[in-house]
mmCIF file of C-alpha atoms and ligand atoms in Angstrom:
data_model
loop_
_atom_site.group_PDB
_atom_site.id
_atom_site.type_symbol
_atom_site.label_atom_id
_atom_site.label_comp_id
_atom_site.label_asym_id
_atom_site.label_seq_id
_atom_site.Cartn_x
_atom_site.Cartn_y
_atom_site.Cartn_z
ATOM 1 C CA MET R 1204 27.146 -23.311 -11.039
ATOM 2 C CA ASN R 1205 23.471 -22.528 -10.547
ATOM 3 C CA ASP R 1206 23.807 -18.940 -11.758
ATOM 4 C CA HIS R 1207 22.953 -19.470 -15.434
ATOM 5 C CA LEU R 1208 19.776 -21.472 -15.218
ATOM 6 C CA THR R 1209 16.885 -21.014 -17.624
ATOM 7 C CA PRO R 1210 13.426 -20.552 -16.123
ATOM 8 C CA ASP R 1211 12.660 -24.220 -16.805
ATOM 9 C CA ASP R 1212 15.908 -25.233 -15.110
ATOM 10 C CA HIS R 1213 14.925 -23.227 -12.033
ATOM 11 C CA ILE R 1214 11.560 -24.944 -11.851
ATOM 12 C CA ALA R 1215 13.210 -28.353 -12.238
ATOM 13 C CA VAL R 1216 15.675 -27.577 -9.436
ATOM 14 C CA VAL R 1217 12.798 -26.504 -7.192
ATOM 15 C CA ASP R 1218 10.879 -29.683 -8.036
ATOM 16 C CA ARG R 1219 13.915 -31.744 -7.113
ATOM 17 C CA TRP R 1220 15.160 -29.936 -3.995
ATOM 18 C CA SER R 1221 12.270 -28.046 -2.395
ATOM 19 C CA ALA R 1222 9.562 -29.356 -0.093
ATOM 20 C CA ARG R 1223 6.315 -29.665 -2.054
ATOM 21 C CA ASN R 1224 4.074 -27.573 0.192
ATOM 22 C CA TYR R 1225 3.396 -24.968 -2.528
ATOM 23 C CA HIS R 1226 2.369 -25.248 -6.170
ATOM 24 C CA PRO R 1227 3.671 -22.007 -7.740
ATOM 25 C CA LEU R 1228 2.700 -20.702 -11.164
ATOM 26 C CA PRO R 1229 5.424 -21.368 -13.777
ATOM 27 C CA VAL R 1230 7.144 -17.976 -13.651
ATOM 28 C CA VAL R 1231 10.600 -17.223 -12.231
ATOM 29 C CA LEU R 1232 10.814 -13.668 -10.933
ATOM 30 C CA SER R 1233 13.994 -11.731 -10.464
ATOM 31 C CA HIS R 1234 13.128 -8.044 -9.983
ATOM 32 C CA GLY R 1235 10.372 -5.937 -8.476
ATOM 33 C CA GLU R 1236 9.435 -2.296 -8.373
ATOM 34 C CA GLY R 1237 6.216 -0.705 -7.163
ATOM 35 C CA ALA R 1238 3.309 -2.861 -8.310
ATOM 36 C CA TRP R 1239 5.377 -4.758 -10.903
ATOM 37 C CA MET R 1240 7.705 -7.744 -11.004
ATOM 38 C CA THR R 1241 9.984 -8.863 -13.833
ATOM 39 C CA ASP R 1242 10.864 -12.454 -14.676
ATOM 40 C CA LEU R 1243 14.115 -13.950 -15.926
ATOM 41 C CA ARG R 1244 13.008 -13.484 -19.531
ATOM 42 C CA GLY R 1245 12.508 -9.764 -18.910
ATOM 43 C CA ARG R 1246 8.698 -9.955 -19.040
ATOM 44 C CA ARG R 1247 6.849 -7.626 -16.658
ATOM 45 C CA TYR R 1248 3.882 -8.621 -14.536
ATOM 46 C CA LEU R 1249 1.407 -6.596 -12.515
ATOM 47 C CA ASP R 1250 1.415 -8.016 -8.980
ATOM 48 C CA LEU R 1251 -2.148 -8.551 -7.777
ATOM 49 C CA LEU R 1252 -1.108 -10.692 -4.793
ATOM 50 C CA ALA R 1253 1.336 -8.344 -3.050
ATOM 51 C CA GLY R 1254 2.986 -11.173 -1.130
ATOM 52 C CA TYR R 1255 -0.326 -11.998 0.605
ATOM 53 C CA SER R 1256 -0.402 -8.327 1.760
ATOM 54 C CA ALA R 1257 3.188 -8.285 2.984
ATOM 55 C CA LEU R 1258 3.863 -5.868 0.097
ATOM 56 C CA ASN R 1259 1.249 -3.213 0.888
ATOM 57 C CA PHE R 1260 3.798 -0.513 -0.016
ATOM 58 C CA GLY R 1261 4.859 -2.249 -3.211
ATOM 59 C CA HIS R 1262 8.190 -3.746 -4.142
ATOM 60 C CA ARG R 1263 11.253 -1.904 -2.856
ATOM 61 C CA HIS R 1264 9.500 1.251 -1.675
ATOM 62 C CA PRO R 1265 12.340 3.833 -1.625
ATOM 63 C CA ALA R 1266 11.725 4.910 1.994
ATOM 64 C CA LEU R 1267 11.766 1.295 3.186
ATOM 65 C CA VAL R 1268 14.852 0.342 1.178
ATOM 66 C CA ALA R 1269 16.619 3.459 2.513
ATOM 67 C CA ALA R 1270 15.753 2.579 6.131
ATOM 68 C CA ALA R 1271 16.916 -1.020 5.678
ATOM 69 C CA THR R 1272 20.116 -0.018 3.912
ATOM 70 C CA ALA R 1273 20.999 2.606 6.531
ATOM 71 C CA GLN R 1274 20.429 0.087 9.311
ATOM 72 C CA LEU R 1275 22.508 -2.590 7.522
ATOM 73 C CA ASP R 1276 25.415 -0.182 7.754
ATOM 74 C CA ARG R 1277 24.950 0.382 11.494
ATOM 75 C CA LEU R 1278 23.754 -2.651 13.490
ATOM 76 C CA THR R 1279 21.772 -5.747 12.494
ATOM 77 C CA LEU R 1280 21.310 -7.910 15.578
ATOM 78 C CA THR R 1281 21.907 -7.750 19.305
ATOM 79 C CA GLY R 1282 19.545 -10.205 20.947
ATOM 80 C CA ARG R 1283 17.162 -8.877 23.568
ATOM 81 C CA ALA R 1284 19.785 -9.382 26.291
ATOM 82 C CA PHE R 1285 20.810 -5.787 25.529
ATOM 83 C CA HIS R 1286 19.043 -2.580 24.554
ATOM 84 C CA HIS R 1287 19.512 -1.123 21.082
ATOM 85 C CA ASP R 1288 18.580 2.282 19.753
ATOM 86 C CA GLN R 1289 15.804 1.194 17.355
ATOM 87 C CA PHE R 1290 13.751 -0.873 19.788
ATOM 88 C CA GLY R 1291 12.141 1.682 22.104
ATOM 89 C CA PRO R 1292 11.207 4.071 19.282
ATOM 90 C CA PHE R 1293 9.727 1.173 17.260
ATOM 91 C CA CYS R 1294 7.522 0.098 20.164
ATOM 92 C CA GLN R 1295 6.380 3.643 20.952
ATOM 93 C CA GLU R 1296 5.701 4.598 17.337
ATOM 94 C CA LEU R 1297 3.801 1.388 16.562
ATOM 95 C CA ALA R 1298 1.710 1.742 19.738
ATOM 96 C CA GLU R 1299 0.910 5.357 18.901
ATOM 97 C CA LEU R 1300 -0.069 4.471 15.326
ATOM 98 C CA THR R 1301 -2.428 1.742 16.505
ATOM 99 C CA GLY R 1302 -3.752 3.536 19.599
ATOM 100 C CA THR R 1303 -2.419 0.829 21.879
ATOM 101 C CA GLU R 1304 -0.274 0.811 25.028
ATOM 102 C CA MET R 1305 2.325 -1.941 24.722
ATOM 103 C CA VAL R 1306 4.170 -3.917 22.050
ATOM 104 C CA LEU R 1307 5.532 -7.471 22.049
ATOM 105 C CA PRO R 1308 7.735 -7.928 18.966
ATOM 106 C CA ALA R 1309 7.983 -11.175 17.005
ATOM 107 C CA ASN R 1310 8.759 -12.291 13.457
ATOM 108 C CA SER R 1311 6.049 -14.217 11.628
ATOM 109 C CA GLY R 1312 2.308 -13.732 11.802
ATOM 110 C CA ALA R 1313 1.855 -17.194 13.282
ATOM 111 C CA GLU R 1314 4.335 -16.319 16.009
ATOM 112 C CA ALA R 1315 2.370 -13.161 16.851
ATOM 113 C CA VAL R 1316 -0.852 -15.189 17.078
ATOM 114 C CA GLU R 1317 0.858 -17.846 19.219
ATOM 115 C CA SER R 1318 2.191 -15.098 21.487
ATOM 116 C CA ALA R 1319 -1.284 -13.560 21.822
ATOM 117 C CA LEU R 1320 -2.723 -16.971 22.752
ATOM 118 C CA LYS R 1321 -0.073 -17.450 25.449
ATOM 119 C CA ILE R 1322 -0.704 -13.953 26.830
ATOM 120 C CA ALA R 1323 -4.467 -14.576 26.891
ATOM 121 C CA ARG R 1324 -4.026 -17.865 28.755
ATOM 122 C CA LYS R 1325 -1.659 -16.365 31.309
ATOM 123 C CA TRP R 1326 -4.031 -13.414 31.771
ATOM 124 C CA ALA R 1327 -6.933 -15.835 32.345
ATOM 125 C CA TYR R 1328 -5.067 -17.627 35.164
ATOM 126 C CA GLN R 1329 -3.474 -14.596 36.777
ATOM 127 C CA VAL R 1330 -6.145 -11.950 36.416
ATOM 128 C CA LYS R 1331 -9.465 -13.632 35.657
ATOM 129 C CA GLY R 1332 -8.868 -16.537 38.056
ATOM 130 C CA VAL R 1333 -9.561 -19.427 35.685
ATOM 131 C CA PRO R 1334 -8.549 -22.774 37.301
ATOM 132 C CA ASP R 1335 -5.091 -23.922 36.202
ATOM 133 C CA GLY R 1336 -5.123 -25.710 32.820
ATOM 134 C CA ALA R 1337 -8.791 -24.934 32.107
ATOM 135 C CA ALA R 1338 -8.527 -21.783 29.959
ATOM 136 C CA GLU R 1339 -10.400 -21.843 26.676
ATOM 137 C CA ILE R 1340 -10.110 -19.693 23.552
ATOM 138 C CA VAL R 1341 -13.057 -19.318 21.211
ATOM 139 C CA VAL R 1342 -12.266 -19.035 17.501
ATOM 140 C CA ALA R 1343 -14.282 -18.802 14.279
ATOM 141 C CA GLY R 1344 -15.072 -21.428 11.698
ATOM 142 C CA ASP R 1345 -13.018 -21.082 8.495
ATOM 143 C CA ASN R 1346 -10.354 -19.154 10.409
ATOM 144 C CA PHE R 1347 -6.804 -18.724 9.186
ATOM 145 C CA HIS R 1348 -4.192 -17.791 11.781
ATOM 146 C CA GLY R 1349 -1.041 -19.531 10.543
ATOM 147 C CA ARG R 1350 0.549 -22.962 10.395
ATOM 148 C CA THR R 1351 1.978 -23.916 13.788
ATOM 149 C CA THR R 1352 0.775 -27.078 15.506
ATOM 150 C CA THR R 1353 -1.321 -25.144 18.028
ATOM 151 C CA ILE R 1354 -2.847 -22.901 15.375
ATOM 152 C CA VAL R 1355 -3.807 -25.759 13.058
ATOM 153 C CA SER R 1356 -5.307 -27.448 16.129
ATOM 154 C CA PHE R 1357 -8.277 -25.076 15.823
ATOM 155 C CA SER R 1358 -8.388 -24.811 12.036
ATOM 156 C CA THR R 1359 -11.571 -26.131 10.426
ATOM 157 C CA ASP R 1360 -9.768 -26.806 7.133
ATOM 158 C CA PRO R 1361 -8.987 -30.538 6.791
ATOM 159 C CA GLU R 1362 -6.063 -29.761 4.460
ATOM 160 C CA ALA R 1363 -4.418 -27.664 7.164
ATOM 161 C CA ARG R 1364 -5.047 -30.253 9.922
ATOM 162 C CA ASP R 1365 -5.065 -33.786 8.586
ATOM 163 C CA GLY R 1366 -2.051 -35.806 9.618
ATOM 164 C CA PHE R 1367 -0.663 -33.187 11.992
ATOM 165 C CA GLY R 1368 -2.220 -34.297 15.288
ATOM 166 C CA PRO R 1369 -2.235 -34.729 18.222
ATOM 167 C CA PHE R 1370 -3.597 -31.243 18.636
ATOM 168 C CA THR R 1371 -3.451 -28.609 21.346
ATOM 169 C CA PRO R 1372 -6.627 -28.650 23.460
ATOM 170 C CA GLY R 1373 -8.464 -25.630 24.834
ATOM 171 C CA PHE R 1374 -10.199 -24.231 21.751
ATOM 172 C CA ARG R 1375 -13.872 -23.947 20.780
ATOM 173 C CA VAL R 1376 -15.111 -23.066 17.310
ATOM 174 C CA ALA R 1377 -18.192 -20.946 16.549
ATOM 175 C CA PRO R 1378 -19.334 -20.123 13.000
ATOM 176 C CA TYR R 1379 -17.979 -16.735 11.833
ATOM 177 C CA GLY R 1380 -20.472 -13.875 11.930
ATOM 178 C CA ASP R 1381 -22.953 -15.649 14.215
ATOM 179 C CA ILE R 1382 -23.087 -13.780 17.524
ATOM 180 C CA ASP R 1383 -25.499 -16.241 19.175
ATOM 181 C CA ALA R 1384 -23.189 -19.169 18.431
ATOM 182 C CA LEU R 1385 -20.273 -17.180 19.809
ATOM 183 C CA ARG R 1386 -22.227 -16.356 22.984
ATOM 184 C CA ALA R 1387 -23.049 -20.046 23.439
ATOM 185 C CA ALA R 1388 -19.354 -20.974 23.128
ATOM 186 C CA VAL R 1389 -18.217 -18.524 25.832
ATOM 187 C CA ASN R 1390 -18.184 -19.706 29.438
ATOM 188 C CA GLY R 1391 -16.522 -18.895 32.770
ATOM 189 C CA ASN R 1392 -13.223 -20.419 31.614
ATOM 190 C CA THR R 1393 -13.015 -18.442 28.380
ATOM 191 C CA ALA R 1394 -9.846 -16.391 28.206
ATOM 192 C CA ALA R 1395 -10.350 -14.836 24.792
ATOM 193 C CA VAL R 1396 -12.229 -14.680 21.550
ATOM 194 C CA LEU R 1397 -9.781 -14.753 18.620
ATOM 195 C CA LEU R 1398 -11.087 -13.481 15.268
ATOM 196 C CA GLU R 1399 -10.013 -11.999 11.963
ATOM 197 C CA PRO R 1400 -12.082 -8.776 11.561
ATOM 198 C CA ILE R 1401 -12.270 -9.746 7.885
ATOM 199 C CA GLN R 1402 -11.447 -13.362 7.115
ATOM 200 C CA GLY R 1403 -8.662 -13.452 4.539
ATOM 201 C CA GLU R 1404 -7.981 -17.013 3.464
ATOM 202 C CA ALA R 1405 -11.685 -17.916 3.801
ATOM 203 C CA GLY R 1406 -12.313 -15.581 0.826
ATOM 204 C CA VAL R 1407 -12.151 -11.987 2.105
ATOM 205 C CA VAL R 1408 -15.283 -12.488 4.185
ATOM 206 C CA VAL R 1409 -16.683 -9.289 5.722
ATOM 207 C CA PRO R 1410 -18.865 -10.185 8.723
ATOM 208 C CA PRO R 1411 -22.472 -8.905 9.049
ATOM 209 C CA LYS R 1412 -22.808 -5.231 9.993
ATOM 210 C CA GLY R 1413 -22.640 -4.793 13.753
ATOM 211 C CA TYR R 1414 -21.144 -8.237 14.437
ATOM 212 C CA LEU R 1415 -17.746 -6.981 15.590
ATOM 213 C CA ALA R 1416 -19.357 -4.434 17.954
ATOM 214 C CA GLU R 1417 -21.477 -7.270 19.344
ATOM 215 C CA VAL R 1418 -18.331 -9.352 19.848
ATOM 216 C CA ARG R 1419 -16.804 -6.439 21.785
ATOM 217 C CA GLN R 1420 -19.952 -6.185 23.940
ATOM 218 C CA LEU R 1421 -20.018 -9.934 24.566
ATOM 219 C CA CYS R 1422 -16.366 -9.875 25.631
ATOM 220 C CA ASP R 1423 -17.001 -6.927 27.970
ATOM 221 C CA ASP R 1424 -20.065 -8.594 29.504
ATOM 222 C CA SER R 1425 -18.226 -11.903 30.007
ATOM 223 C CA GLY R 1426 -14.805 -10.669 31.145
ATOM 224 C CA VAL R 1427 -13.166 -12.128 28.032
ATOM 225 C CA LEU R 1428 -10.354 -10.651 25.923
ATOM 226 C CA PHE R 1429 -11.057 -9.740 22.310
ATOM 227 C CA VAL R 1430 -7.985 -10.705 20.251
ATOM 228 C CA ALA R 1431 -8.068 -9.414 16.674
ATOM 229 C CA ASP R 1432 -5.820 -11.118 14.127
ATOM 230 C CA GLU R 1433 -5.014 -8.183 11.825
ATOM 231 C CA VAL R 1434 -1.933 -9.828 10.323
ATOM 232 C CA GLN R 1435 -3.507 -9.502 6.878
ATOM 233 C CA SER R 1436 -6.409 -7.061 7.372
ATOM 234 C CA GLY R 1437 -4.305 -4.492 9.204
ATOM 235 C CA LEU R 1438 -1.915 -1.735 8.137
ATOM 236 C CA ALA R 1439 -4.070 -0.044 5.489
ATOM 237 C CA ARG R 1440 -5.119 -3.082 3.454
ATOM 238 C CA THR R 1441 -8.850 -2.399 3.962
ATOM 239 C CA GLY R 1442 -8.686 1.406 3.833
ATOM 240 C CA ALA R 1443 -8.077 1.960 7.545
ATOM 241 C CA THR R 1444 -5.020 1.422 9.728
ATOM 242 C CA LEU R 1445 -6.841 -1.502 11.357
ATOM 243 C CA ALA R 1446 -9.887 -3.221 9.851
ATOM 244 C CA LEU R 1447 -11.640 -2.902 13.221
ATOM 245 C CA ASP R 1448 -11.392 0.891 12.885
ATOM 246 C CA HIS R 1449 -14.165 0.768 10.260
ATOM 247 C CA GLU R 1450 -16.532 -0.458 12.976
ATOM 248 C CA GLY R 1451 -15.250 1.885 15.684
ATOM 249 C CA VAL R 1452 -14.333 -1.209 17.705
ATOM 250 C CA ARG R 1453 -11.190 -1.699 19.807
ATOM 251 C CA ALA R 1454 -9.663 -5.100 20.548
ATOM 252 C CA ASP R 1455 -7.694 -5.841 23.715
ATOM 253 C CA LEU R 1456 -4.881 -7.406 21.691
ATOM 254 C CA TYR R 1457 -4.024 -7.214 17.996
ATOM 255 C CA ALA R 1458 -1.722 -9.544 16.095
ATOM 256 C CA LEU R 1459 0.102 -7.648 13.342
ATOM 257 C CA GLY R 1460 2.537 -8.945 10.736
ATOM 258 C CA LYS R 1461 2.926 -9.176 6.969
ATOM 259 C CA ALA R 1462 3.087 -5.485 5.864
ATOM 260 C CA LEU R 1463 4.810 -4.522 9.128
ATOM 261 C CA GLY R 1464 8.021 -5.809 7.546
ATOM 262 C CA GLY R 1465 7.564 -3.625 4.453
ATOM 263 C CA GLY R 1466 8.053 -6.600 2.131
ATOM 264 C CA ILE R 1467 11.697 -6.708 3.220
ATOM 265 C CA LEU R 1468 11.826 -8.738 6.428
ATOM 266 C CA PRO R 1469 9.465 -10.791 8.536
ATOM 267 C CA VAL R 1470 8.286 -8.444 11.293
ATOM 268 C CA SER R 1471 5.288 -9.104 13.522
ATOM 269 C CA ALA R 1472 3.984 -7.939 16.866
ATOM 270 C CA VAL R 1473 1.266 -8.240 19.438
ATOM 271 C CA VAL R 1474 0.014 -4.782 20.401
ATOM 272 C CA GLY R 1475 -2.629 -3.941 22.953
ATOM 273 C CA ARG R 1476 -3.462 -3.244 26.566
ATOM 274 C CA ALA R 1477 -0.549 -2.798 28.955
ATOM 275 C CA ASP R 1478 -2.382 -4.584 31.777
ATOM 276 C CA VAL R 1479 -2.805 -7.645 29.528
ATOM 277 C CA ILE R 1480 0.566 -7.868 27.731
ATOM 278 C CA GLY R 1481 2.062 -6.868 31.081
ATOM 279 C CA VAL R 1482 1.329 -10.334 32.524
ATOM 280 C CA LEU R 1483 4.545 -11.535 30.853
ATOM 281 C CA ARG R 1484 7.583 -11.423 33.155
ATOM 282 C CA PRO R 1485 11.281 -11.765 32.182
ATOM 283 C CA GLY R 1486 12.087 -15.271 30.986
ATOM 284 C CA GLU R 1487 8.483 -16.340 30.345
ATOM 285 C CA HIS R 1488 8.439 -15.665 26.598
ATOM 286 C CA GLY R 1489 10.932 -14.579 23.973
ATOM 287 C CA SER R 1490 12.319 -14.659 20.457
ATOM 288 C CA THR R 1491 15.914 -14.478 19.231
ATOM 289 C CA PHE R 1492 15.064 -12.299 16.245
ATOM 290 C CA GLY R 1493 11.969 -10.519 17.604
ATOM 291 C CA GLY R 1494 12.573 -6.769 17.798
ATOM 292 C CA ASN R 1495 15.986 -6.938 16.121
ATOM 293 C CA PRO R 1496 17.527 -3.672 14.848
ATOM 294 C CA MET R 1497 16.808 -4.377 11.160
ATOM 295 C CA ALA R 1498 13.193 -5.303 11.913
ATOM 296 C CA CYS R 1499 12.700 -2.223 14.081
ATOM 297 C CA ALA R 1500 14.281 0.149 11.553
ATOM 298 C CA VAL R 1501 12.085 -1.184 8.740
ATOM 299 C CA GLY R 1502 9.036 -1.335 11.036
ATOM 300 C CA ARG R 1503 9.562 2.308 12.001
ATOM 301 C CA ALA R 1504 9.723 3.292 8.330
ATOM 302 C CA VAL R 1505 6.474 1.355 7.749
ATOM 303 C CA VAL R 1506 4.842 3.214 10.643
ATOM 304 C CA ARG R 1507 6.002 6.538 9.170
ATOM 305 C CA LEU R 1508 4.387 5.680 5.825
ATOM 306 C CA LEU R 1509 1.154 4.659 7.527
ATOM 307 C CA ALA R 1510 1.091 7.766 9.728
ATOM 308 C CA THR R 1511 0.571 9.913 6.606
ATOM 309 C CA GLY R 1512 -2.787 8.213 5.973
ATOM 310 C CA GLU R 1513 -1.985 8.140 2.247
ATOM 311 C CA PHE R 1514 -2.096 4.357 1.909
ATOM 312 C CA GLN R 1515 -5.349 4.025 3.850
ATOM 313 C CA GLU R 1516 -6.897 6.627 1.533
ATOM 314 C CA ARG R 1517 -5.581 4.960 -1.627
ATOM 315 C CA SER R 1518 -7.008 1.644 -0.471
ATOM 316 C CA ARG R 1519 -10.412 3.219 0.262
ATOM 317 C CA GLU R 1520 -10.696 5.115 -3.015
ATOM 318 C CA LEU R 1521 -9.003 2.748 -5.418
ATOM 319 C CA GLY R 1522 -10.564 -0.206 -3.600
ATOM 320 C CA ALA R 1523 -14.065 1.077 -4.320
ATOM 321 C CA TYR R 1524 -13.048 1.506 -7.962
ATOM 322 C CA LEU R 1525 -11.496 -1.981 -8.167
ATOM 323 C CA GLN R 1526 -14.504 -3.683 -6.583
ATOM 324 C CA ALA R 1527 -16.918 -1.835 -8.878
ATOM 325 C CA ARG R 1528 -14.957 -2.712 -12.010
ATOM 326 C CA LEU R 1529 -14.592 -6.383 -11.034
ATOM 327 C CA SER R 1530 -18.331 -6.646 -10.287
ATOM 328 C CA GLU R 1531 -19.179 -5.477 -13.825
ATOM 329 C CA LEU R 1532 -17.228 -8.252 -15.530
ATOM 330 C CA ALA R 1533 -19.058 -10.942 -17.441
ATOM 331 C CA GLY R 1534 -18.165 -14.313 -15.965
ATOM 332 C CA VAL R 1535 -17.832 -13.009 -12.407
ATOM 333 C CA ALA R 1536 -20.443 -14.425 -10.045
ATOM 334 C CA GLU R 1537 -19.601 -12.410 -6.938
ATOM 335 C CA VAL R 1538 -17.056 -9.945 -5.599
ATOM 336 C CA GLN R 1539 -16.558 -9.540 -1.889
ATOM 337 C CA GLY R 1540 -14.035 -7.663 0.180
ATOM 338 C CA ARG R 1541 -13.070 -4.244 1.420
ATOM 339 C CA GLY R 1542 -10.605 -1.669 0.114
ATOM 340 C CA LEU R 1543 -7.940 -3.029 -2.227
ATOM 341 C CA TRP R 1544 -8.729 -6.555 -1.069
ATOM 342 C CA ALA R 1545 -11.221 -8.588 -3.066
ATOM 343 C CA SER R 1546 -12.218 -12.160 -3.639
ATOM 344 C CA VAL R 1547 -13.664 -12.749 -7.104
ATOM 345 C CA ARG R 1548 -15.845 -15.814 -7.509
ATOM 346 C CA ILE R 1549 -15.780 -17.028 -11.088
ATOM 347 C CA ALA R 1550 -19.127 -18.095 -12.538
ATOM 348 C CA GLY R 1551 -19.459 -21.866 -12.855
ATOM 349 C CA GLY R 1552 -18.898 -23.979 -15.916
ATOM 350 C CA GLY R 1553 -15.482 -24.468 -17.327
ATOM 351 C CA ARG R 1554 -12.110 -23.456 -16.133
ATOM 352 C CA SER R 1555 -10.599 -23.871 -12.705
ATOM 353 C CA GLY R 1556 -9.111 -20.980 -10.764
ATOM 354 C CA ARG R 1557 -5.688 -22.384 -11.597
ATOM 355 C CA GLU R 1558 -6.392 -22.227 -15.337
ATOM 356 C CA ILE R 1559 -7.551 -18.634 -15.001
ATOM 357 C CA SER R 1560 -4.495 -17.556 -13.004
ATOM 358 C CA GLY R 1561 -2.351 -19.333 -15.617
ATOM 359 C CA ALA R 1562 -4.082 -17.402 -18.419
ATOM 360 C CA LEU R 1563 -3.612 -14.136 -16.490
ATOM 361 C CA LEU R 1564 0.080 -14.906 -16.212
ATOM 362 C CA GLU R 1565 0.241 -15.071 -20.020
ATOM 363 C CA ARG R 1566 -1.264 -11.573 -20.108
ATOM 364 C CA GLY R 1567 1.187 -10.111 -17.618
ATOM 365 C CA VAL R 1568 -0.866 -10.311 -14.437
ATOM 366 C CA LEU R 1569 0.074 -12.303 -11.327
ATOM 367 C CA CYS R 1570 -2.830 -13.424 -9.233
ATOM 368 C CA LYS R 1571 -3.559 -16.250 -6.805
ATOM 369 C CA ASP R 1572 -6.475 -18.610 -7.241
ATOM 370 C CA TYR R 1573 -8.140 -20.194 -4.285
ATOM 371 C CA HIS R 1574 -10.730 -22.899 -4.919
ATOM 372 C CA SER R 1575 -12.952 -21.351 -7.631
ATOM 373 C CA SER R 1576 -12.128 -17.750 -6.798
ATOM 374 C CA LEU R 1577 -9.293 -15.329 -7.398
ATOM 375 C CA ARG R 1578 -7.694 -13.245 -4.691
ATOM 376 C CA VAL R 1579 -7.058 -9.655 -5.804
ATOM 377 C CA ALA R 1580 -4.935 -7.721 -3.307
ATOM 378 C CA PRO R 1581 -2.498 -5.470 -5.147
ATOM 379 C CA PRO R 1582 0.165 -3.314 -3.536
ATOM 380 C CA LEU R 1583 -1.516 -0.138 -2.290
ATOM 381 C CA VAL R 1584 0.780 1.926 -4.546
ATOM 382 C CA ILE R 1585 -1.129 0.621 -7.575
ATOM 383 C CA THR R 1586 -2.591 3.336 -9.820
ATOM 384 C CA ARG R 1587 -6.009 3.536 -11.458
ATOM 385 C CA ASP R 1588 -4.430 2.811 -14.860
ATOM 386 C CA GLU R 1589 -2.725 -0.265 -13.478
ATOM 387 C CA ILE R 1590 -6.034 -1.445 -12.005
ATOM 388 C CA ASP R 1591 -7.548 -0.995 -15.472
ATOM 389 C CA PHE R 1592 -4.752 -3.093 -16.960
ATOM 390 C CA GLY R 1593 -5.428 -5.906 -14.468
ATOM 391 C CA VAL R 1594 -9.213 -5.778 -14.820
ATOM 392 C CA GLU R 1595 -8.990 -5.733 -18.629
ATOM 393 C CA ALA R 1596 -6.687 -8.756 -18.577
ATOM 394 C CA LEU R 1597 -9.228 -10.598 -16.424
ATOM 395 C CA ALA R 1598 -12.056 -9.523 -18.738
ATOM 396 C CA ALA R 1599 -10.146 -10.936 -21.719
ATOM 397 C CA VAL R 1600 -9.417 -14.197 -19.915
ATOM 398 C CA LEU R 1601 -13.056 -14.644 -18.890
ATOM 399 C CA ALA R 1602 -14.420 -13.707 -22.335
HETATM 400 C C1 PLP Z 1058 -0.792 -14.814 6.899
HETATM 401 C C2 PLP Z 1058 -1.606 -14.827 8.158
HETATM 402 C C3 PLP Z 1058 -1.089 -15.348 9.357
HETATM 403 C C4 PLP Z 1058 0.245 -16.056 9.420
HETATM 404 O O1 PLP Z 1058 1.319 -15.256 9.085
HETATM 405 P P1 PLP Z 1058 2.740 -15.952 8.744
HETATM 406 O O2 PLP Z 1058 3.682 -14.785 8.662
HETATM 407 O O3 PLP Z 1058 2.558 -16.672 7.443
HETATM 408 O O4 PLP Z 1058 3.052 -16.867 9.868
HETATM 409 C C5 PLP Z 1058 -1.861 -15.244 10.483
HETATM 410 N N1 PLP Z 1058 -3.067 -14.680 10.450
HETATM 411 C C6 PLP Z 1058 -3.602 -14.181 9.319
HETATM 412 C C7 PLP Z 1058 -4.957 -13.551 9.359
HETATM 413 C C8 PLP Z 1058 -2.892 -14.244 8.134
HETATM 414 O O5 PLP Z 1058 -3.439 -13.795 6.998
#
């Protein structure tokens, strides 16, 4: 009976039956292809959000749809109690792509981060010799690592935290980009430093030049793990396979997610050093859906796309073009970011980010506002002409 709803009906049903933890723009989408989505009225929209970077390869990339469809016809789920023929190849291919040694599969980004935190704590007790229960993890101010109780325990955003305590202890916060503050927060009980190499939800914040290399040095000097949350910055979004690659820096553990599922399924993983992930023994950690055949088949197809280097190159080249064009717009106060990932701060006076994203919607462009800025992170399959279409729509809205 719900199959013939108008767009307004759909929104009313959502208002009545869905939890209110999002405030979507008033558009009801039904199809997607490449960098475009189509709504129920048949209107097309350029997607400048790309599912928060879960859609790096665009909507329904043919190679990803083919891999998912083929796997649907073979085997979808086994549980990790048994081996299946997609799992080993997925782990090996993902490790080889990222230059790492071992893979722990999971589903959501938050689950990958949680898993990395557990590994770091266990490593601190078993290898570093931290007294039982005393391990600490140092994180950055304005971090975003997901929404679980433990992860919001070390958020500095009151909206993410308020009303959700009591919180998990064992975290220290140092301002992002400040190496002296980070050094002061590290002590003999520190298991790990957990950072986003570029902070996504904080506004696509690129840290000062040299900071990430200094973090690596600090971790080496202090016997502390460097855990990089590349759930959003990774997998070609910034113009490199991993955002840390730009700095020539290696982390001990990486959390990956979002684009790893090709916009089809939730697929995440912790990848990194075998002697660190290797602290986990049978029974100590797990996930019913982690590493399932569908996830591995799609993840392998994602790895194959990334191994060509084409998406990294598109993000580098088109990203420079996008950032330059956005910076020239009247009404834009500041553009920051890297590759096809930009935060556009709208000059003061007048309309809220929400009003601007609403006006963009009217012009066929889907974009997410965040405080008084817009997040621009299109699928990496976007073309130069499509970038022009999006930038010109923004220019018209800001005029
Ligand atoms: C989105 C995100 C997460 C959480 O991923 P979910 O799949 O939403 O749980 C974690 N870390 C970063 C940096 C992210 O951008």
